[in-house]
Coordinates of C-alpha atoms in Angstrom, one line a residue:
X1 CA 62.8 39.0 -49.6
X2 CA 60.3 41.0 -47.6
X3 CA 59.4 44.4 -49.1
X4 CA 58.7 46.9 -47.0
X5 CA 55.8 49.2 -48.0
X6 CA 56.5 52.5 -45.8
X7 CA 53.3 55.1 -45.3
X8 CA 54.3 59.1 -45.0
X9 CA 52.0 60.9 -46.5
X10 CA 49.9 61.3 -43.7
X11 CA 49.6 65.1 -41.6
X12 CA 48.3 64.4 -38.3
X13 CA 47.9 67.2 -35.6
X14 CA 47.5 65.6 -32.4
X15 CA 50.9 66.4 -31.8
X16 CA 50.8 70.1 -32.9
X17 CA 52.2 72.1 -32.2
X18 CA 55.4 69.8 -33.3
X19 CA 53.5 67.6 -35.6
X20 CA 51.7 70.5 -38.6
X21 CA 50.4 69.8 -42.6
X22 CA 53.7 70.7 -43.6
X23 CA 56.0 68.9 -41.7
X24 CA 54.1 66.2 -39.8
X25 CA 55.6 63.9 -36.8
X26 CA 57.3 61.0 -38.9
X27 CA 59.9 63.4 -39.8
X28 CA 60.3 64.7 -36.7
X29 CA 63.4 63.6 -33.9
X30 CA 60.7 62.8 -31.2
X31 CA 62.4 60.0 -29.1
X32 CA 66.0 60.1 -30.2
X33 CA 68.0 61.6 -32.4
X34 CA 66.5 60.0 -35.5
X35 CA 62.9 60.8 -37.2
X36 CA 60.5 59.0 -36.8
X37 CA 60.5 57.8 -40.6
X38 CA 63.9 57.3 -40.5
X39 CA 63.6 55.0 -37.2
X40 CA 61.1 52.9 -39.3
X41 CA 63.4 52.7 -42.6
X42 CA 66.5 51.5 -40.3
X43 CA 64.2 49.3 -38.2
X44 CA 63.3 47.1 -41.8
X45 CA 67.5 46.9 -42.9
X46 CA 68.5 43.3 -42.6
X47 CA 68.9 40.1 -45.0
X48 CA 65.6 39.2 -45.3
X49 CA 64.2 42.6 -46.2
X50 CA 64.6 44.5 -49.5
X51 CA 64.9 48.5 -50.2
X52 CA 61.5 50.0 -49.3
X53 CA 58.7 51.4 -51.3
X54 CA 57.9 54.8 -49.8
X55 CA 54.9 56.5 -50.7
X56 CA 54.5 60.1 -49.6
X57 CA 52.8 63.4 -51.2
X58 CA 54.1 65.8 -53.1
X59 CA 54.8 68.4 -50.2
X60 CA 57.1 65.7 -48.1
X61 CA 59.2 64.3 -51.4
X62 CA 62.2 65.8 -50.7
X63 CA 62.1 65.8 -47.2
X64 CA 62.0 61.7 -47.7
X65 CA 65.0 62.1 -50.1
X66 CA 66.9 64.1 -47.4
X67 CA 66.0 61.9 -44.7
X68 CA 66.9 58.9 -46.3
X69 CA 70.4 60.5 -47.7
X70 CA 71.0 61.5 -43.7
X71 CA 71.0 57.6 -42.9
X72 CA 72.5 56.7 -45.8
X73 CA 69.5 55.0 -47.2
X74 CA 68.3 54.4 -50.9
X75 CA 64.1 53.9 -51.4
X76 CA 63.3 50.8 -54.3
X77 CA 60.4 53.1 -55.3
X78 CA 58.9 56.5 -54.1
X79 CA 55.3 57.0 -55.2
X80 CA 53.9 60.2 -55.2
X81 CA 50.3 60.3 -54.6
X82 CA 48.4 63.3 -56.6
X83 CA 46.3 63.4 -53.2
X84 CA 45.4 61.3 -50.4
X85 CA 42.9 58.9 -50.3
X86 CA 43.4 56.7 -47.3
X87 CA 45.5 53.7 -47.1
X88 CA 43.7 51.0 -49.6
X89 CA 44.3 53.1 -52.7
X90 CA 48.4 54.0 -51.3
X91 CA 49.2 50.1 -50.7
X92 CA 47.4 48.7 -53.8
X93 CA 49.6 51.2 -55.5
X94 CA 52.7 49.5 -54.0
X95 CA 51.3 46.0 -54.8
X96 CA 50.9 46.5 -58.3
X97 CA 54.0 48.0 -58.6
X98 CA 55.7 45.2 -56.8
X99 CA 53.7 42.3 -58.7
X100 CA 55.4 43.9 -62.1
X101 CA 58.8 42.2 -60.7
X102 CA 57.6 39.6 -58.5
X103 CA 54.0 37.7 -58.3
X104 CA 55.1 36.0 -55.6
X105 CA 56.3 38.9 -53.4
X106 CA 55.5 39.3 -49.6
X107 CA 54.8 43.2 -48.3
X108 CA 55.0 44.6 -45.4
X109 CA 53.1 47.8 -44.8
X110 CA 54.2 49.8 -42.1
X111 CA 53.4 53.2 -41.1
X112 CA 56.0 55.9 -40.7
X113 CA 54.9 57.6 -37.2
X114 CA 55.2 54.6 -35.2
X115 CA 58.2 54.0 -32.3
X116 CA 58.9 50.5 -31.6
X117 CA 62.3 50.6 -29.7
X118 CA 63.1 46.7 -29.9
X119 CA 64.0 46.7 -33.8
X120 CA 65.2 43.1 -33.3
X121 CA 62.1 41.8 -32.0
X122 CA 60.2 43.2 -34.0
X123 CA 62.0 42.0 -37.0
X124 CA 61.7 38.7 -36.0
X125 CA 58.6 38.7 -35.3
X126 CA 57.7 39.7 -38.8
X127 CA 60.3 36.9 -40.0
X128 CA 58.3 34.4 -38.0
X129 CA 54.8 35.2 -39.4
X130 CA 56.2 34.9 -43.2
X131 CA 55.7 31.8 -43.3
X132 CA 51.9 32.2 -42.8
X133 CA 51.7 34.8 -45.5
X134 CA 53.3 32.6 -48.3
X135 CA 50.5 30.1 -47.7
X136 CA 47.7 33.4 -48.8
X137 CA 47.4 34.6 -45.1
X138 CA 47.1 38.1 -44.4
X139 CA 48.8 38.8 -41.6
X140 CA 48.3 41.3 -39.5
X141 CA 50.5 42.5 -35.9
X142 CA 48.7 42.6 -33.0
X143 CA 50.4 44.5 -29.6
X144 CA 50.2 42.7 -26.4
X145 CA 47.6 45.3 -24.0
X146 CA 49.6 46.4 -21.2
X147 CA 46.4 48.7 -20.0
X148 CA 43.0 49.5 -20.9
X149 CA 43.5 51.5 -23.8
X150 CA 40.4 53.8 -25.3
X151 CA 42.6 55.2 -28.3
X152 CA 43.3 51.9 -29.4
X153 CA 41.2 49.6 -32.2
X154 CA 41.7 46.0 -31.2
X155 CA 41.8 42.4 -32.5
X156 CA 39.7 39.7 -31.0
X157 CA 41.2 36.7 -31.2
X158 CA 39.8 33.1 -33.0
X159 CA 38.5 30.9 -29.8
X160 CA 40.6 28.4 -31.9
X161 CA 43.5 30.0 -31.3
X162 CA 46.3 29.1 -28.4
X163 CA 47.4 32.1 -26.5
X164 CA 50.5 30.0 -25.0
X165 CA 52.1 29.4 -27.9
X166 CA 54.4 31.3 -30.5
X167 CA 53.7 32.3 -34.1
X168 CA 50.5 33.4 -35.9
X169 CA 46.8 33.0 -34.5
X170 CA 43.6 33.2 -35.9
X171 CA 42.0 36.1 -36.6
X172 CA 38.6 36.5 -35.7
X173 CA 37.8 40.0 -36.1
X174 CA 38.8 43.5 -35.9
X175 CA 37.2 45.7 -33.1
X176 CA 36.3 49.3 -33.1
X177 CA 38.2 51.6 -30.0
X178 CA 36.6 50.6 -27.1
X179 CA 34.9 52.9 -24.3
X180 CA 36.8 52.6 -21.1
X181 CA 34.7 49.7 -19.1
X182 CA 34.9 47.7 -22.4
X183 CA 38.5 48.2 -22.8
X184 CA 38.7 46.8 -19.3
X185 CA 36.9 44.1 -19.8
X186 CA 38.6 43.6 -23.2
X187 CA 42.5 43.5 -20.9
X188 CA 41.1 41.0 -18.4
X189 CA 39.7 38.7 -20.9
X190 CA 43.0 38.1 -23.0
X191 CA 42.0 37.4 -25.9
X192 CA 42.1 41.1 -27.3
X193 CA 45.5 42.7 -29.1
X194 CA 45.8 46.4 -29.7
X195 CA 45.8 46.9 -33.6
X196 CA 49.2 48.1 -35.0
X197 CA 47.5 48.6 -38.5
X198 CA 50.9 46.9 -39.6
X199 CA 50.4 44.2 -42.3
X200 CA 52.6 41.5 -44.0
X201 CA 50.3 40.6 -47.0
X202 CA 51.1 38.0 -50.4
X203 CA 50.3 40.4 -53.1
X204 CA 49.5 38.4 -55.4
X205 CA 46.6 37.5 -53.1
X206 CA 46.1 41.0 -52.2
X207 CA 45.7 42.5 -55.6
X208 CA 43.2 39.9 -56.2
X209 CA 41.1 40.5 -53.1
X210 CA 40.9 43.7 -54.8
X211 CA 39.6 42.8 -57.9
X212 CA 36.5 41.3 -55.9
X213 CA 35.9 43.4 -53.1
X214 CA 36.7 46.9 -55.2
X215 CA 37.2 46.2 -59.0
X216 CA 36.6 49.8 -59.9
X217 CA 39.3 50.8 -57.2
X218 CA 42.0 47.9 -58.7
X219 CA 41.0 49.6 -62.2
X220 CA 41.2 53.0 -61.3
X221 CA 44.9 52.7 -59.1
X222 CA 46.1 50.4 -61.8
X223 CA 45.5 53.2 -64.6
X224 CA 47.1 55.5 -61.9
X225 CA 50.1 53.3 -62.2
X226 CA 50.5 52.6 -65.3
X227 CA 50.3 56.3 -66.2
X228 CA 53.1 57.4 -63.7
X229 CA 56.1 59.4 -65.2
X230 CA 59.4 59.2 -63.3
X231 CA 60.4 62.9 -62.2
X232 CA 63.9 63.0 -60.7
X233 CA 64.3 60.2 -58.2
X234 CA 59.9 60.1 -58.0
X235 CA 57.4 58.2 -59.3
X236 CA 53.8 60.2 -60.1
X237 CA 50.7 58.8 -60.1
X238 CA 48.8 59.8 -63.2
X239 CA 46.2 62.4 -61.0
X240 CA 43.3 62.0 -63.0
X241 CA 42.5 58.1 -62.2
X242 CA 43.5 58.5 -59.1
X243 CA 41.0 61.6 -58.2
X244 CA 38.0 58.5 -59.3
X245 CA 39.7 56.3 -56.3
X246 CA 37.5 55.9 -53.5
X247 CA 39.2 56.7 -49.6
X248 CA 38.9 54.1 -47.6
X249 CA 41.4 52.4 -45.3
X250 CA 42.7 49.2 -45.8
X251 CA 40.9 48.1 -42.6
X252 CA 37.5 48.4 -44.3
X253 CA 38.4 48.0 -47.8
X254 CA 40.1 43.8 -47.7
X255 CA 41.2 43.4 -43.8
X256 CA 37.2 42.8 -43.0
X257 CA 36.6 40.9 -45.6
X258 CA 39.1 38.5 -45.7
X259 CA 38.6 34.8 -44.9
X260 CA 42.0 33.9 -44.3
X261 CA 43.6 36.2 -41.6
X262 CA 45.9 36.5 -39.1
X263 CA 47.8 38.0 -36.4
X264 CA 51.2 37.8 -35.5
X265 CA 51.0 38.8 -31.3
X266 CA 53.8 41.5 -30.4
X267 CA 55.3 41.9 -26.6
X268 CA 57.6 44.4 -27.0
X269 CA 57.3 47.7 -26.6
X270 CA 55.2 49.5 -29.4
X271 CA 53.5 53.0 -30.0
X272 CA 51.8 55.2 -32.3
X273 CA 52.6 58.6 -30.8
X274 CA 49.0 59.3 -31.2
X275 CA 49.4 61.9 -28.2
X276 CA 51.4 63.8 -25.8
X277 CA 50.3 61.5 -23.1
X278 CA 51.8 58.5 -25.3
X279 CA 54.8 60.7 -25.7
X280 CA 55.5 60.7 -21.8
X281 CA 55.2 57.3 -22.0
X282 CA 57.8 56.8 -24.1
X283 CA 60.4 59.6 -22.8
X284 CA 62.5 59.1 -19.6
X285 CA 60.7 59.9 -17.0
X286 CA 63.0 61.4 -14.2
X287 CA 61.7 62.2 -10.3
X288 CA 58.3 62.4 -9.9
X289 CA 57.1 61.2 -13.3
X290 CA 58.3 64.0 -15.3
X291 CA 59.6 63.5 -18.7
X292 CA 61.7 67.0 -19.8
X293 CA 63.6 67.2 -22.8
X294 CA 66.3 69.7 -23.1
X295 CA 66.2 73.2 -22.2
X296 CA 63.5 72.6 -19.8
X297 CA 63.3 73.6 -15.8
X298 CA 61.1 71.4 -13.5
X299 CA 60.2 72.8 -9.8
X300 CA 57.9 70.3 -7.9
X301 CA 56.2 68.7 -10.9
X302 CA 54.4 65.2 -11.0
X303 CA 53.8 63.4 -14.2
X304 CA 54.1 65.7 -16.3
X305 CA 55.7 66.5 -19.6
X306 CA 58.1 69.7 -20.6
X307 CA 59.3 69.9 -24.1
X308 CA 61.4 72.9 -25.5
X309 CA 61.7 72.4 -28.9
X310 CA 64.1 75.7 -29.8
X311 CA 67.7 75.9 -27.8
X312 CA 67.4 79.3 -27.4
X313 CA 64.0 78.9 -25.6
X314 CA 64.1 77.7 -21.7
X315 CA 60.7 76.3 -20.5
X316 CA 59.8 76.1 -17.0
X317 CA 57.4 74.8 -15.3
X318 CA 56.8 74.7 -11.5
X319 CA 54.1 72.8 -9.6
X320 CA 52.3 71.5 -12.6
X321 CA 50.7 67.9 -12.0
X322 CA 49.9 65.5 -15.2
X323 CA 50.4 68.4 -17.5
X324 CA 51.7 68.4 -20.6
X325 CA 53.8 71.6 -22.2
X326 CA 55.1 72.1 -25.4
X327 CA 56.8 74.9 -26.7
X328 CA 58.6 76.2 -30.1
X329 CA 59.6 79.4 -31.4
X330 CA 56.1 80.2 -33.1
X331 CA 53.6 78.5 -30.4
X332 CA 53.0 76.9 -26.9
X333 CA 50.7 74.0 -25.8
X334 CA 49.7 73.5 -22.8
X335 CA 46.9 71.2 -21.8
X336 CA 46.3 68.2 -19.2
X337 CA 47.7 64.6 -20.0
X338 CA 44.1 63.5 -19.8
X339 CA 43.1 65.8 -22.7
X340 CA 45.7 65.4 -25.0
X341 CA 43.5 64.1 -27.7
X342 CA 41.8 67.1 -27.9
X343 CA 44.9 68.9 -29.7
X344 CA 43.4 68.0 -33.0
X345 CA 40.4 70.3 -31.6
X346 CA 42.2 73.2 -31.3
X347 CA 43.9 73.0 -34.7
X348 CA 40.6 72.8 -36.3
X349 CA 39.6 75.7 -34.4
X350 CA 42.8 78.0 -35.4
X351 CA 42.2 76.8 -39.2
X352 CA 39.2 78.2 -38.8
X353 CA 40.5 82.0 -38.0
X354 CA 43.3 81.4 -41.0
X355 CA 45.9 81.2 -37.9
X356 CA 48.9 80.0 -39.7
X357 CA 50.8 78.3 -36.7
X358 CA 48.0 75.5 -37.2
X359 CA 49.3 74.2 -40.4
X360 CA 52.8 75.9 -41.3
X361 CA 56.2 74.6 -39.4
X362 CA 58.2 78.1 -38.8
X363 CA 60.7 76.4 -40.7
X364 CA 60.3 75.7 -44.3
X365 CA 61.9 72.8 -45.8
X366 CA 63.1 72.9 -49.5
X367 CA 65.1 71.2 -51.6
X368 CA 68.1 72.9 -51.4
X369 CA 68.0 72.7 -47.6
X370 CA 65.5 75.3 -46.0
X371 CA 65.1 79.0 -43.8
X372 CA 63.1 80.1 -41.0
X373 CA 61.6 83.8 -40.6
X374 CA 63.7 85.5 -37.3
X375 CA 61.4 88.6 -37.4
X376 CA 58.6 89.9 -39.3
X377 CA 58.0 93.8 -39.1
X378 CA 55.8 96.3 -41.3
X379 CA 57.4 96.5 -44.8
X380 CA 60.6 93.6 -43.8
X381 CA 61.4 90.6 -42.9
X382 CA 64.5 88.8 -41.5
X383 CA 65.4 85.2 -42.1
X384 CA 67.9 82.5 -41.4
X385 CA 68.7 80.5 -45.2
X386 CA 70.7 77.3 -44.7
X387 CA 72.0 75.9 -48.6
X388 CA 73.2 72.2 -48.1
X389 CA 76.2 71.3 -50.2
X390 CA 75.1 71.2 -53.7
X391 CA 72.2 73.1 -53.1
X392 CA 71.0 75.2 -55.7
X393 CA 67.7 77.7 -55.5
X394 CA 65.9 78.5 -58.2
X395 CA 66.9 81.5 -60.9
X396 CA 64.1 83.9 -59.8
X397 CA 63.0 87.5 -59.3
X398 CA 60.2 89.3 -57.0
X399 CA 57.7 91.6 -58.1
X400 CA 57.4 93.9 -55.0
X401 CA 60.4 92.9 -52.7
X402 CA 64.7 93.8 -53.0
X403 CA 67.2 91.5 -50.4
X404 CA 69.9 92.1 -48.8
X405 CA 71.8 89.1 -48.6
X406 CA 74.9 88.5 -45.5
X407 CA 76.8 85.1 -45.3
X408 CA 77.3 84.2 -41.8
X409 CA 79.1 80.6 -42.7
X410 CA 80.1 78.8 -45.8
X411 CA 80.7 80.2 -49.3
X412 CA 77.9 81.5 -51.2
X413 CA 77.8 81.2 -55.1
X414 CA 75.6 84.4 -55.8
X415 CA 73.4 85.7 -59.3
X416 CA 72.4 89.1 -59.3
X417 CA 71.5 90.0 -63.1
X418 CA 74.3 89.0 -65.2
X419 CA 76.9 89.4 -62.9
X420 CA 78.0 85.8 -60.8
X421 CA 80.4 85.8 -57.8
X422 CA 81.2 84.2 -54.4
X423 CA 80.7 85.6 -51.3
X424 CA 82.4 84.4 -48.3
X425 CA 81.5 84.9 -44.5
X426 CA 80.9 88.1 -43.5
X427 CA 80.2 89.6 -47.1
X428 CA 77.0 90.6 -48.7
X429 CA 75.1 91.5 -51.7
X430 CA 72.1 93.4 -52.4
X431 CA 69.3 92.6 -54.8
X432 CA 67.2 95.2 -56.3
X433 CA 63.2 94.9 -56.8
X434 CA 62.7 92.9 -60.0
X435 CA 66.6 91.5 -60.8
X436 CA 66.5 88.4 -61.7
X437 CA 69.3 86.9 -59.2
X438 CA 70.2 82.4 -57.7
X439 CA 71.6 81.2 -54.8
X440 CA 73.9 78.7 -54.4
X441 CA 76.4 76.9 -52.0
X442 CA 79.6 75.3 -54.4
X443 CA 81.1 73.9 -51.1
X444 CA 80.9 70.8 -49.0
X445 CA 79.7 72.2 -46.2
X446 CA 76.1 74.2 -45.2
X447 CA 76.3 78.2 -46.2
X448 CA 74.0 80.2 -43.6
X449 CA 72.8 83.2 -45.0
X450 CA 70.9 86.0 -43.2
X451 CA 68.5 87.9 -45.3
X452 CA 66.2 90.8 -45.1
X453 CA 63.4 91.4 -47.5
X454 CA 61.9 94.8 -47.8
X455 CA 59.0 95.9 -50.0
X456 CA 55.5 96.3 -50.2
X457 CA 54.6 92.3 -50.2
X458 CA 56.5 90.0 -48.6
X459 CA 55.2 86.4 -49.1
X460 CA 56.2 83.1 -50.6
X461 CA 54.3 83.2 -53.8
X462 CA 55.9 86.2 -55.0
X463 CA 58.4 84.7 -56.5
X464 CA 59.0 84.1 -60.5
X465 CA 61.2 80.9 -61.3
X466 CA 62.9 81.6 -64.6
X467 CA 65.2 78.3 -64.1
X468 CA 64.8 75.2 -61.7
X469 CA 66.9 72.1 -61.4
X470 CA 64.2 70.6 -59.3
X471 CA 61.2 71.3 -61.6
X472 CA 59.3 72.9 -59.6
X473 CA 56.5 75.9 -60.9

């Protein structure tokens, strides 16, 4: 069996305003109706390849749970890091844990934002380069350059190796993201693969490449694991070895320094969303070059790119050329294609004036499903609540806030002090400053739930949990 070691604990921004800290593009529907995450977890479900290890943060662990329940998918393991620290702490983590049950075992890291389309392919292509990893290869999957990429690190192949034939080459080293006449230069010569930064590694020779290139890491991870506790379906990392681990990526930490590597060369079709521009390369692209998701309006546009993210929101745009524009409920990008990259620029810049729409998704995800804020006024607030079936919120109380609570679908189960009731659609409650009052949905279906705060504060941390089934503060 090949393990697959699945990466989500990353929060890019470079495709903000979509991607944000707390909910980042791998759980996000970008080319399909899937996520991202969940693309990746479906992609690795065959014969040959076992439940995956998923490690994630703390923020994200139940939005893995609900993903996965929404493919009907079950996780061997999922690790919770106390923080991130790059990639070479995260898979050594899953090596160790995976030795504990099988020396011998074969990984496969993969990250969770990627979109390869040709699942199949790419399947097989992993099944053809096992082979090399049971003989103490590292493996590593290189994408066939179909232009001259700058955003790109690449792998140079061995002069030793045959680019004609099938199966694994040598490895001679990895290369740094070219500028643009090198990357030229890099596409003519063939002998350069973008890297995928996916790996199919023998752990048992991982974990000791480890012990010689970063003992104190190996020590410091392995306390980590060995002083994990189980919380509900999770596994934590203990947090205090873990804070003593070094971040570093795996690239730098064993990939360099390996003497046995190789690559397994990929044709199809592969991306790492690492733009807008690679976005309209992966969408449809209708007349003209325009790629325009739903509840957009083109007029005499060229190459460019229109996403509404909200169905109540139309975007239009009319004679834009190699544009890209994104809009949601909370905030608009637009920017040319060619200057996508600097999206990450701008976020910095809005952290830096405490803007909130640089880091926070205007919908919150929860455990018991999530709510968005409809309108925020002096001294109130509206939002949308949706309770998944089973869904349960915490027993709690407010310091400086009552509710008014109106079902608008489903059957609520409603706490207010020591009184318990349901409320069907089109019934509501109130609940005074300071009651201690739950929420939650007994039926099998979502319960949407309008409610408007009033009160002197308004935000998320005043709240009190008295009783949680998720164990949360």
């Amino acid at each position: 069996m090949i393990h697959p070691v699945i990466l989500c604990g990353g929060s890019g921004t470079r495709l903000w305003p979509l991607s944000r800290k707390s909910y980042p593009k791998q759980f996000s529907a970008i080319a399909g109706d899937l996520s991202l995450f969940q693309s990746a977890v479906i992609r690795l479900n065959d014969g040959v390849f076992a439940d995956p290890v998923v490690l994630t943060n703390d923020d994200f662990r139940f939005i893995v749970t609900e993903q996965l329940e929404g493919i009907d998918q079950t996780a061997a393991k999922i690790l919770i890091e106390p923080d991130g620290r790059n990639t070479a702490p995260a898979i050594l983590a899953a090596a160790l844990w995976l030795q504990k049950s099988d020396p011998e075992a074969l990984m496969l890291v993969a990250p969770s934002d990627h979109i390869i389309p040709d699942a199949k392919a790419f399947r097989n292509a992993v099944k053809g380069a096992a082979e090399t990893a049971k003989a103490g290869h590292f493996v590593t999957f290189g994408i066939t350059p179909s232009r001259p990429e700058t955003g790109y690190g690449y792998l140079e192949l061995s002069e030793e190796s045959d680019t004609q034939t099938n199966g694994t080459k040598k490895l001679s080293r990895f290369v740094e993201k070219p500028d643009a006449k090198r990357a030229a230069e890099m596409l003519t010569s063939g002998k350069y693969l973008w890297n995928a930064g996916i790996f199919l590694l023998p752990v048992r020779v991982l974990v000791d490449a480890y012990k010689t290139h970063h003992p104190k890491m190996h020590d410091y991870v392995e306390q980590a694991l060995n002083g994990s506790y189980e919380d509900m379906k999770f596994t934590r990392l203990a947090p205090e070895p873990w804070a003593s681990v070094d971040p570093i990526s795996i690239d730098y930490a064993i990939m360099e320094k390996a003497k046995t590597l190789s690559v397994m060369p990929y044709s199809g079709t592969w991306s790492d969303l690492g733009s807008w521009d690679a976005v309209w390369r992966q969408m449809d692209q209708v007349e003209n070059g325009n790629a325009c998701s739903k509840n957009t309006t083109a007029i005499d546009c060229h190459n460019t790119l229109l996403r509404s993210e909200s169905p109540g929101q139309e975007l239009v745009g009319i004679g834009l050329d190699d544009i890209v524009a994104v809009a949601m409920p909370d905030a608009v990008l637009v920017a040319r294609k060619s200057d996508s990259q600097k999206v990450s620029d701008a976020v910095a810049s809005m952290k830096s004036r405490d803007i909130q729409q640089a880091t926070k998704f205007p919908r919150d995800h929860r455990p018991w499903g999530g709510f968005e804020s409809l309108v925020v006024g002096d001294r109130f607030q509206v939002k949308r609540i949706v309770v998944k079936p089973g869904g349960v919120l915490s027993l709690q109380s407010h310091h400086h806030r009552a509710e008014h609570w109106i079902v608008v679908a489903g059957t609520a189960k409603v706490t207010v002090g020591t009184e318990v009731q349901l409320l069907s659609e089109n019934q509501s409650i109130y609940v005074p400053l300071g009651t201690v009052h739950r929420l939650e949905n007994p039926g099998k279906v979502s319960m949407v739930l309008i409610e408007v705060q009033t009160g002197s504060y308004l935000g998320e941390d005043d709240i009190i949990r008295h009783e949680d089934i998720y164990f949360r503060n």
